[in-house]
């Protein structure tokens, strides 16, 4: 569920094809996000998944798996 929602947001925000998104995909290197994209992604993820991502943790969110794991942990 979380992975599907994150994929949906990535597709919408970064205009990438779903088959290019895997858990190992790096948000910047593989999916082409720049710093502004990353900020917008985080904002959208926070809104749609009702989670707060601490600014100090932005740098930890390198791959899709990092984002999914972070959200999973926050929602416990």
PDB file of C-alpha atoms in Angstrom:
ATOM      1  CA  UNK A   1       0.000   0.000   0.000  1.00  0.00           C
ATOM      2  CA  UNK A   2       2.701   2.501   0.951  1.00  0.00           C
ATOM      3  CA  UNK A   3       4.878   1.444  -1.979  1.00  0.00           C
ATOM      4  CA  UNK A   4       1.984   1.839  -4.414  1.00  0.00           C
ATOM      5  CA  UNK A   5       1.198   5.322  -3.093  1.00  0.00           C
ATOM      6  CA  UNK A   6       4.864   6.378  -3.234  1.00  0.00           C
ATOM      7  CA  UNK A   7       5.091   5.066  -6.807  1.00  0.00           C
ATOM      8  CA  UNK A   8       1.950   7.004  -7.718  1.00  0.00           C
ATOM      9  CA  UNK A   9       3.459  10.214  -6.333  1.00  0.00           C
ATOM     10  CA  UNK A  10       6.797   9.604  -8.100  1.00  0.00           C
ATOM     11  CA  UNK A  11       5.034   8.997 -11.417  1.00  0.00           C
ATOM     12  CA  UNK A  12       2.978  12.161 -11.020  1.00  0.00           C
ATOM     13  CA  UNK A  13       5.739  14.446  -9.731  1.00  0.00           C
ATOM     14  CA  UNK A  14       8.716  13.200 -11.770  1.00  0.00           C
ATOM     15  CA  UNK A  15       6.882  12.075 -14.908  1.00  0.00           C
ATOM     16  CA  UNK A  16       8.608   8.687 -14.887  1.00  0.00           C
ATOM     17  CA  UNK A  17       7.201   5.380 -16.070  1.00  0.00           C
ATOM     18  CA  UNK A  18       6.100   2.925 -13.401  1.00  0.00           C
ATOM     19  CA  UNK A  19       8.379   0.162 -14.683  1.00  0.00           C
ATOM     20  CA  UNK A  20      11.409   2.375 -13.986  1.00  0.00           C
ATOM     21  CA  UNK A  21      10.535   2.550 -10.278  1.00  0.00           C
ATOM     22  CA  UNK A  22      11.873  -0.235  -8.078  1.00  0.00           C
ATOM     23  CA  UNK A  23      12.692  -0.333  -4.377  1.00  0.00           C
ATOM     24  CA  UNK A  24      16.344   0.121  -5.312  1.00  0.00           C
ATOM     25  CA  UNK A  25      15.721   3.156  -7.553  1.00  0.00           C
ATOM     26  CA  UNK A  26      17.647   6.204  -6.388  1.00  0.00           C
ATOM     27  CA  UNK A  27      15.369   9.232  -6.392  1.00  0.00           C
ATOM     28  CA  UNK A  28      17.983  11.612  -7.813  1.00  0.00           C
ATOM     29  CA  UNK A  29      20.310   9.376  -9.832  1.00  0.00           C
ATOM     30  CA  UNK A  30      17.826   6.912 -11.331  1.00  0.00           C
ATOM     31  CA  UNK A  31      14.591   8.904 -11.427  1.00  0.00           C
ATOM     32  CA  UNK A  32      16.078  12.310 -12.245  1.00  0.00           C
ATOM     33  CA  UNK A  33      14.839  14.338  -9.285  1.00  0.00           C
ATOM     34  CA  UNK A  34      16.612  17.570  -8.426  1.00  0.00           C
ATOM     35  CA  UNK A  35      16.541  19.341  -5.061  1.00  0.00           C
ATOM     36  CA  UNK A  36      13.283  21.153  -5.813  1.00  0.00           C
ATOM     37  CA  UNK A  37      11.654  17.911  -6.990  1.00  0.00           C
ATOM     38  CA  UNK A  38      12.757  16.214  -3.788  1.00  0.00           C
ATOM     39  CA  UNK A  39      11.221  18.959  -1.653  1.00  0.00           C
ATOM     40  CA  UNK A  40       7.943  18.739  -3.611  1.00  0.00           C
ATOM     41  CA  UNK A  41       7.953  14.942  -3.326  1.00  0.00           C
ATOM     42  CA  UNK A  42       8.404  15.084   0.429  1.00  0.00           C
ATOM     43  CA  UNK A  43       5.622  17.632   0.758  1.00  0.00           C
ATOM     44  CA  UNK A  44       3.237  15.524  -1.335  1.00  0.00           C
ATOM     45  CA  UNK A  45       4.158  12.328   0.554  1.00  0.00           C
ATOM     46  CA  UNK A  46       3.527  14.086   3.866  1.00  0.00           C
ATOM     47  CA  UNK A  47       0.114  15.307   2.685  1.00  0.00           C
ATOM     48  CA  UNK A  48      -1.092  12.105   1.057  1.00  0.00           C
ATOM     49  CA  UNK A  49       0.263   9.618   3.600  1.00  0.00           C
ATOM     50  CA  UNK A  50      -0.353  11.765   6.671  1.00  0.00           C
ATOM     51  CA  UNK A  51       3.226  11.552   7.925  1.00  0.00           C
ATOM     52  CA  UNK A  52       5.802  14.145   8.943  1.00  0.00           C
ATOM     53  CA  UNK A  53       9.282  13.801   7.488  1.00  0.00           C
ATOM     54  CA  UNK A  54      11.828  15.627   9.614  1.00  0.00           C
ATOM     55  CA  UNK A  55      14.074  18.013   7.684  1.00  0.00           C
ATOM     56  CA  UNK A  56      17.141  16.361   9.250  1.00  0.00           C
ATOM     57  CA  UNK A  57      16.036  13.076   7.645  1.00  0.00           C
ATOM     58  CA  UNK A  58      15.741  14.340   4.046  1.00  0.00           C
ATOM     59  CA  UNK A  59      19.299  13.209   3.292  1.00  0.00           C
ATOM     60  CA  UNK A  60      18.481   9.664   4.414  1.00  0.00           C
ATOM     61  CA  UNK A  61      15.827   9.267   1.725  1.00  0.00           C
ATOM     62  CA  UNK A  62      18.009   8.169  -1.181  1.00  0.00           C
ATOM     63  CA  UNK A  63      16.060   5.227  -2.609  1.00  0.00           C
ATOM     64  CA  UNK A  64      12.398   4.350  -2.951  1.00  0.00           C
ATOM     65  CA  UNK A  65      12.939   1.707  -0.252  1.00  0.00           C
ATOM     66  CA  UNK A  66      14.322   4.382   2.097  1.00  0.00           C
ATOM     67  CA  UNK A  67      11.100   6.364   1.700  1.00  0.00           C
ATOM     68  CA  UNK A  68       8.844   3.316   2.156  1.00  0.00           C
ATOM     69  CA  UNK A  69      10.775   2.151   5.233  1.00  0.00           C
ATOM     70  CA  UNK A  70      10.746   5.660   6.736  1.00  0.00           C
ATOM     71  CA  UNK A  71       6.984   6.014   6.296  1.00  0.00           C
ATOM     72  CA  UNK A  72       6.349   2.498   7.619  1.00  0.00           C
ATOM     73  CA  UNK A  73       8.360   3.276  10.750  1.00  0.00           C
ATOM     74  CA  UNK A  74       6.618   6.642  11.270  1.00  0.00           C
ATOM     75  CA  UNK A  75       3.158   5.105  10.967  1.00  0.00           C
ATOM     76  CA  UNK A  76       3.753   2.520  13.733  1.00  0.00           C
TER      77      UNK A  76
END
